[in-house]
Amino acid sequence: MNHDYDIVIAGGGLAGLTLASALAPTGARIAVIEASPPQADTPPSFDDRAIALAHGSRLIFEGIGLWDAIAPSATPIRKIHVSERGKFGFTHLDAAEEQVPALGYVTLARSLGQALLAHFGTTGIDFFCPALLVDLDNGHEGVTLTIDAEDGTRKLRTKLLVAADGGQSQIRERLGIKVRKWDYGHTAIVSNLVPGKPHANIAYERFTTDGPLALLPMTENRFGVVLTVPTGESEEILALEDSDFINLLQERFGYRCGRFTRSGRRSAYPLALITARESVRQRVALLGNAAHTLHPISGQGFNLGLRDVAVLAEVVANAIKTGADPGQETTLNAYASQRQSDQRNMALATDALARLFSNPLSIVSTGRNIGLIAADLLPGIRHGIARHAMGLKDAHARLSRGLSIE
């Protein structure tokens, strides 16, 4: 087969563009295809969601050479405070205790996307956008894609196809890859909020009987808000006047940060756990949300996808460096085996947390709060939780250690 490309990345969102930027120095022939115009204000493009980047994700961006462009719009998280409304238990994590500049950083998907697009524009990588995938055939020698682009229908031939096309992955569906799916019956309401007191770079996770509420410190003394509500209530909450929405948040969070004064535009995202039963097929690799979509309870979904990027970029770069085929079975199997544990453990952990903190039984609630206090009093447990939150527990790839793949 005469290949037009070594790698085609289907999906020009955050994960897809990050992988393309990571692989650009290899000299491989790369193309990215994306259905939505970059300025579209809907997923998977770049909207106003607040994204929590773990410390480990900063290291990945540093390894790629992107962090300096991202940093100006990223607010550091110095501390994380976890509690349950109306209960006695709480725990905290502190960057100073972990000897890192920050546990993580908060930026807008829009700002992160702009930084990625600016860098991507310097790589010389072909970008078909908007372009719809019409058909694909993954044969032994390569993948043939049929896309409907602005200049008409065309065929692309590649040695490796990366599916970075989101939780409703069209490629995953076309290949018949089965998924495990659990609908939580909840929806995340995303907005931003101005507190009455300085946020002091503290992130809050407050568990309530209606679902968790996360407040993430942002620029201009704002919080990014992720409010989890039963799906049946989401339309009503979206339709609230700003003052009523603020009162709802105030009632669920309390006055630790003073009286909230202003909120931003609201968006809603239904919550489900989706994990693909296979992360690779013949000459195809699933990346990010196409492989796993998690509950946002600990803000780990995008960070998990970035660790996918780090490993896939490394195994593909190693193949290219040795003159091997980047889409060969051994390359894809190396990616799948290295990512299996982290993907499985993170899916189990976020699902367990979501279920544990939504259980209304008093005996379970008491156990939760004892656990929170134990974590706060025992440095060893707290350190383990912090490493997990910072994305360092399964960070073995070069990019995950802040090193270039070259």
Short mmCIF file of C-alpha atoms in Angstrom, two decimals, residues 6 51 82 150 168 192 194 209 213 215 220 250 266 272 308 337 341 347 358 371 378 383:
data_model
loop_
_atom_site.label_atom_id
_atom_site.label_comp_id
_atom_site.label_asym_id
_atom_site.label_seq_id
_atom_site.Cartn_x
_atom_site.Cartn_y
_atom_site.Cartn_z
CA ASP A 6 2.64 7.50 8.82
CA ILE A 51 -9.90 22.04 33.19
CA VAL A 82 -12.15 17.82 50.60
CA GLU A 150 -14.04 21.28 2.29
CA GLN A 168 -18.93 8.89 21.35
CA ASN A 192 -17.67 30.04 36.91
CA VAL A 194 -16.71 35.06 41.88
CA THR A 209 -26.49 14.38 49.14
CA LEU A 213 -19.54 20.27 44.01
CA LEU A 215 -14.68 24.82 43.00
CA GLU A 220 -9.24 37.17 38.31
CA GLN A 250 -24.07 29.07 48.43
CA ARG A 266 -23.80 27.57 32.40
CA ALA A 272 -21.40 8.27 32.40
CA ASP A 308 -2.20 8.03 27.07
CA SER A 337 -0.01 -3.06 27.92
CA SER A 341 -3.20 -0.66 34.63
CA ALA A 347 -11.81 4.13 36.15
CA SER A 358 -23.67 9.26 46.77
CA GLY A 371 -11.84 7.92 56.33
CA LEU A 378 -1.82 10.15 58.52
CA HIS A 383 1.01 11.48 50.39
#
